[in-house]
Structures are given as structure tokens and as C-alpha cells.
Short mmCIF file of C-alpha atoms and ligand atoms in Angstrom, two decimals:
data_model
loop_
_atom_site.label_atom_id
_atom_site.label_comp_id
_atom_site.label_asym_id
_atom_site.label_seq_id
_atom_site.Cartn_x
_atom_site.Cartn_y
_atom_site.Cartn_z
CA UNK A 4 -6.90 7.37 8.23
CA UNK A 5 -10.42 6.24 7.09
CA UNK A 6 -9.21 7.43 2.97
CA UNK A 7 -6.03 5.72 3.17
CA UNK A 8 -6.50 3.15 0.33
CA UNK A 9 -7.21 -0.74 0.73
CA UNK A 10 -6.79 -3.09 -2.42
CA UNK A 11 -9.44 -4.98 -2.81
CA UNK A 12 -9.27 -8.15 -4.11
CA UNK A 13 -11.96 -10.68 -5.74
CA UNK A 14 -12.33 -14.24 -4.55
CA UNK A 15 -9.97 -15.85 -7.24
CA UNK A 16 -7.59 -13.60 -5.35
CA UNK A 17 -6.70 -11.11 -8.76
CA UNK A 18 -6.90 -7.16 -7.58
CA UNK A 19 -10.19 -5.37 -9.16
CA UNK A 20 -10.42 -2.23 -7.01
CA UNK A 21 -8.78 0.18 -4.81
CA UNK A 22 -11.34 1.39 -1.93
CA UNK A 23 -11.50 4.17 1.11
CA UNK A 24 -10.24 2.18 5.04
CA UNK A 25 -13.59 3.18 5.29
CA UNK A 26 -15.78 1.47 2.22
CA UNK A 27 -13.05 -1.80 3.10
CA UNK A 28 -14.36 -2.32 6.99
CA UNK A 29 -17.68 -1.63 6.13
CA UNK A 30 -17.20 -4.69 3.57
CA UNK A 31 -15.64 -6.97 6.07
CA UNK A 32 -17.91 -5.70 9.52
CA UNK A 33 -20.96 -6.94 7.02
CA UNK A 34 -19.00 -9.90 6.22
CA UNK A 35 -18.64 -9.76 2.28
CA UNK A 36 -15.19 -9.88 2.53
CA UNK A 37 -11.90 -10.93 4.94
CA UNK A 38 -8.44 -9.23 5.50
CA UNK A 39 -5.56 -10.47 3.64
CA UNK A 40 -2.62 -10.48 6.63
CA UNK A 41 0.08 -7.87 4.73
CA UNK A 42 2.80 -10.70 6.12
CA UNK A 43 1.56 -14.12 5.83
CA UNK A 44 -1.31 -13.91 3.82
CA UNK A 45 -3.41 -15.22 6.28
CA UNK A 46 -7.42 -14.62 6.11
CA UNK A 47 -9.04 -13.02 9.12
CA UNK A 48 -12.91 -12.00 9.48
CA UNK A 49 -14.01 -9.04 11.29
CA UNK A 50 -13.95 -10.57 14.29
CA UNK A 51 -10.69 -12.41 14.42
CA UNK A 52 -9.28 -9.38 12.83
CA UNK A 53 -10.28 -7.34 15.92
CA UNK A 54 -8.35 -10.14 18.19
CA UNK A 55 -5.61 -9.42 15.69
CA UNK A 56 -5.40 -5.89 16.29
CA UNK A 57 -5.90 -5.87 19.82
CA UNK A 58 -3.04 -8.12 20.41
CA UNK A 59 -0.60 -6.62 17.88
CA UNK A 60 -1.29 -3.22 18.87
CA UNK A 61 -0.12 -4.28 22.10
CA UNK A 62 3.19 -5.08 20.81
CA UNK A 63 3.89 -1.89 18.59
CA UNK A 64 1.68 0.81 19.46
CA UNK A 65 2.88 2.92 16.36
CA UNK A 66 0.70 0.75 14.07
CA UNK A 67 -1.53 2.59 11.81
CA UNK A 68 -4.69 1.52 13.13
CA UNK A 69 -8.25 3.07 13.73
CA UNK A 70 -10.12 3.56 17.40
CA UNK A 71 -13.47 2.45 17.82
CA UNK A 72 -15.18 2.94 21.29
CA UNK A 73 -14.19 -0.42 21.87
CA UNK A 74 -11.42 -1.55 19.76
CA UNK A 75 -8.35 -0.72 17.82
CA UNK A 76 -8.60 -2.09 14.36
CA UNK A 77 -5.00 -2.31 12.63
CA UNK A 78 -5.88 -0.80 8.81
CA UNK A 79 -6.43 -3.57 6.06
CA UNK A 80 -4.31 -2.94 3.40
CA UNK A 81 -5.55 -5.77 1.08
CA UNK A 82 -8.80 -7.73 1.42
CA UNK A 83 -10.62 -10.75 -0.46
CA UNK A 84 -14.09 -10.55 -1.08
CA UNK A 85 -15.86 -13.43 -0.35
CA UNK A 86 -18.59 -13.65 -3.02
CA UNK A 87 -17.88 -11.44 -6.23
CA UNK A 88 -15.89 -13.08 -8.70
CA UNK A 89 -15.90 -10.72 -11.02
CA UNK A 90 -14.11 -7.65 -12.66
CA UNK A 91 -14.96 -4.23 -12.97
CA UNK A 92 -14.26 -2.07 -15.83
CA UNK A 93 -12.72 1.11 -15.12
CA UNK A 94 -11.56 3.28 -18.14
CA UNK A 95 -8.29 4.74 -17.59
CA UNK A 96 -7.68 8.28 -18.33
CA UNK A 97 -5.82 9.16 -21.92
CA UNK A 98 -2.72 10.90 -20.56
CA UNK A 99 0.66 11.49 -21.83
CA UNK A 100 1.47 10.05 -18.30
CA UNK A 101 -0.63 7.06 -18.41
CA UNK A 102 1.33 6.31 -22.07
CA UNK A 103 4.24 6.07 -20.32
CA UNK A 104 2.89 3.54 -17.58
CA UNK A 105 1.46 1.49 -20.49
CA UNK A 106 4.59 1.72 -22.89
CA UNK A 107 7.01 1.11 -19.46
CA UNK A 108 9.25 4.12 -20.24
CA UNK A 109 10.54 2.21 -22.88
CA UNK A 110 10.62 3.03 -26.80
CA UNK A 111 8.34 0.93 -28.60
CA UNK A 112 10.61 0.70 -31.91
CA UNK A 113 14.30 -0.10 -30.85
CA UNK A 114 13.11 -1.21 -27.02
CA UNK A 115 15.50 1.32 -25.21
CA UNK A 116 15.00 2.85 -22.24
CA UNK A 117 16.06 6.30 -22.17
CA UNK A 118 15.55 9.30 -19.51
CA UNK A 119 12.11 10.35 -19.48
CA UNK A 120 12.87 13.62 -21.38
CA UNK A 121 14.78 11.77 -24.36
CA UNK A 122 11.31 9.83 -24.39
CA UNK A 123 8.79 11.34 -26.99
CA UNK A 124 4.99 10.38 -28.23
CA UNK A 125 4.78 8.87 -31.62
CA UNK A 126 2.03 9.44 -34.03
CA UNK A 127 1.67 5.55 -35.26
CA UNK A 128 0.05 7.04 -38.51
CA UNK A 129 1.63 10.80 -38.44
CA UNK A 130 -0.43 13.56 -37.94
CA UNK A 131 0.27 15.02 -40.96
CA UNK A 132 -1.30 12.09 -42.67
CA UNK A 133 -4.42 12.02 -40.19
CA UNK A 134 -3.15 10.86 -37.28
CA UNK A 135 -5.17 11.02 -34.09
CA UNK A 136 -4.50 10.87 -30.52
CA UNK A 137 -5.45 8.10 -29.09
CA UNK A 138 -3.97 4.94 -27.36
CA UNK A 139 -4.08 3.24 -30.59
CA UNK A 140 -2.14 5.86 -32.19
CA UNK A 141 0.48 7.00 -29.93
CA UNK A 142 3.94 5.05 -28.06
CA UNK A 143 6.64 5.99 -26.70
CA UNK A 144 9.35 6.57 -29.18
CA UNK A 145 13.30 7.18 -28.68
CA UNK A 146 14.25 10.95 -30.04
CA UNK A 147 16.48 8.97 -32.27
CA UNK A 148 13.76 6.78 -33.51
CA UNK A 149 11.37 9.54 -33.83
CA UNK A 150 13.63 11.29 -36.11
CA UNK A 151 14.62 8.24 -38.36
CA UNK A 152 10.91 7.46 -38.73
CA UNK A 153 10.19 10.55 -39.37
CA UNK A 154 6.58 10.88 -41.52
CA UNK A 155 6.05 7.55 -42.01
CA UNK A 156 4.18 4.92 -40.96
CA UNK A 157 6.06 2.01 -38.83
CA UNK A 158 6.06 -0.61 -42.59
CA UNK A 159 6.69 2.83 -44.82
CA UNK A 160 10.04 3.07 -42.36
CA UNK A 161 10.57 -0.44 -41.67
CA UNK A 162 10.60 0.45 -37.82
CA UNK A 163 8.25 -2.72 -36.00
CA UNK A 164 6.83 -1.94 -33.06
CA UNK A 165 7.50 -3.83 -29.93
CA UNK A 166 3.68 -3.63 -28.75
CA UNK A 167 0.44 -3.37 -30.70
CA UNK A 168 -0.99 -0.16 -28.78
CA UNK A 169 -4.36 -0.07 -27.24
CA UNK A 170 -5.74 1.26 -24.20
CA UNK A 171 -4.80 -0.80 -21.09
CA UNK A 172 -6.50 -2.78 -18.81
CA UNK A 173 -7.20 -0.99 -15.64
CA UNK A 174 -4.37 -1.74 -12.38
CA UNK A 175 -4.65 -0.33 -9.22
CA UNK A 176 -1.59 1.06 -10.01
CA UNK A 177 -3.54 3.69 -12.61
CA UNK A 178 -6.61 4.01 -9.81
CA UNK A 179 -4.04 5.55 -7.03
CA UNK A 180 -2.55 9.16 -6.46
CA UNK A 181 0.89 9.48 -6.94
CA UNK A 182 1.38 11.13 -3.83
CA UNK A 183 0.48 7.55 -1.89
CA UNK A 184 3.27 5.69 -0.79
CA UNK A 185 2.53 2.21 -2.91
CA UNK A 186 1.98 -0.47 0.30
CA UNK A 187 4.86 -3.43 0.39
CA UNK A 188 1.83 -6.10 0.50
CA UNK A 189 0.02 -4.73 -2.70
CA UNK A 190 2.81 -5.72 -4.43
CA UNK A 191 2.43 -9.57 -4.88
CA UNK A 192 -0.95 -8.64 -6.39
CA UNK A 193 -0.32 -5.92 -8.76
CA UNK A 194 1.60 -6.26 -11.32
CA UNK A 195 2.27 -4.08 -14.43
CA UNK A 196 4.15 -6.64 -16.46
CA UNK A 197 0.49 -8.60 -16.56
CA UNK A 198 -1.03 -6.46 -18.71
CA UNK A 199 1.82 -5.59 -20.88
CA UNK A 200 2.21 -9.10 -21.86
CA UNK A 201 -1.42 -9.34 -22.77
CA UNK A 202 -0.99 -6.22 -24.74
CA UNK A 203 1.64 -7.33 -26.98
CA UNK A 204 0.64 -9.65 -29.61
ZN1 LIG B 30 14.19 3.93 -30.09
#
């Protein structure tokens, strides 16, 4: 319960982290940050989030929730710090995977979005020709517009590319394991389309 995963959100309310239960009620007991209310949004301290849980764990004891001593705390599952207004930079890991987050399962040339196996990498600049592999140099292409490009760069082929590729800006969504269910309340705050916009020029 104490490593299930809280977003964590800065004061201009924009999601910068993912932390442990654990790291997230340390945060609000010391009173850096509050808990976002997964239904209405509402802000709760430590304190009134204790009077939170107490009463609502009256009402549905299945809550997932953590036992103190003294209290039940219901688990944050998004919280707003009170002070940092910042980002942090987090590199995301190269990964054919983490290609097809960026590129949205979709080909980059003709903007198609076929089953994942019809989807292949691209070299931008072909290998053959010096290529490397890098988020610069490699999109998702279609196998059809893989073939028709062929060795050639995207102007040699006259194939434009949807998105100018570069490595993305860190989401939660990159910062969680795949095995977590993704919580309903994280959802207003993270949001892949953000970043894809930015990307594309
Ligand atoms: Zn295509």
C-alpha cells in the first residue's frame, strides 16, 4: 500500500512527478503539500484529510486506505504542493516502446494507425547512409511507407513527416510500470496529446 503511486502535482496545478503513498504523506503530514480530492477536486491538509478518511471510511470500508495507530488515512492519489513551482527534468529511457508512446502508434509519414505489428521504426536518415538511433532519428513508419521510402531520406522520397522527432518531455505516464492500473483522477492532469502538440512544429 505505502508504493502504490501518488501524482504529484506543482502549485500551478501541472503534474511533475509520480511518488511512493509513502514519500506523498510524508509531504503533506510536514505540510508542503495538500490532497487533491480524486472526485471534486477539493484541497484537504493533513489534518482535514484525516477527518476525511475517518468519515468516508465509515461509509465504504473497502477503501484503499492506510492504518495508523490512530487513524485510517484514505490513499492520496494526486496531491498539490504548496510551494515548488517548478519542473523537474527526468530523461526518459530510449526504447522502441517509448517511440511508440511518443509517435502515438501512429505512422509519422501518411498518419495511419495500423496494428502495432504492421508498425515499424524508421531510420529518418537510413542507416545505410549513417543513420543513428536516436529519438531524432527514428518514427514510427507504416510497412507500406517504409517500403516506398525505402533508402532515402524523407525530401529524397518526398514523404513529410507529420512530427519533427526529438526526445519527449517527461509524463507520468513514461515514469509508471505498466503493470499499474492508471488511476481515473490522474487523468484530468496527464495528458499525452500535450506534449505531442509541442513536439510537432
Ligand atoms: Zn504510413
Amino acid at each position: 500500500m505505502l508504493d502504490a503511486q501518488v501524482l504529484v502535482l506543482n502549485k500551478s496545478w501541472i503534474a511533475i512527478n509520480v511518488a511512493s503513498v509513502r514519500r506523498a504523506l510524508a509531504l503533506l503530514y510536514q505540510g508542503h503539500a495538500r490532497v487533491i480530492h480524486p472526485e471534486d477536486y477539493s484541497l484537504h491538509g493533513f489534518d482535514a484529510w484525516c477527518t476525511y478518511s475517518r468519515k468516508a471510511c465509515m461509509k465504504n470500508e473497502d477503501l484503499p486506505m492506510v492504518r495508523t495507530p490512530s487513524q485510517f488515512i484514505v490513499l492520496p492519489e494526486v496531491i498539490l504542493l504548496n510551494a515548488f513551482n517548478g519542473f523537474i527534468r527526468h530523461e526518459i529511457r530510449f526504447s522502441r516502446s517509448n517511440i511508440f508512446t511518443r509517435d502515438k502508434h501512429q505512422c509519422q509519414y501518411c498518419g495511419s494507425r495500423p496494428e502495432r505489428r504492421d508498425l515499424t521504426l524508421d531510420h529518418v536518415l537510413p542507416r545505410s547512409r549513417g543513420g543513428v538511433d536516436s529519438w531524432e532519428n527514428l518514427v514510427l513508419a507504416c510497412a507500406h511507407c517504409n517500403v516506398k521510402k525505402s533508402n532515402r531520406t524523407p525530401e529524397e522520397a518526398n514523404m513529410r513527416l507529420l512530427n519533427k522527432p526529438r526526445a519527449p518531455r517527461w509524463l507520468p505516464k513514461f515514469g509508471m510500470s505498466t503493470r499499474k492500473p492508471e488511476m481515473h483522477s490522474w487523468h484530468r492532469f496527464v495528458d499525452t496529446s500535450c506534449w505531442v502538440t509541442e513536439v510537432a512544429e
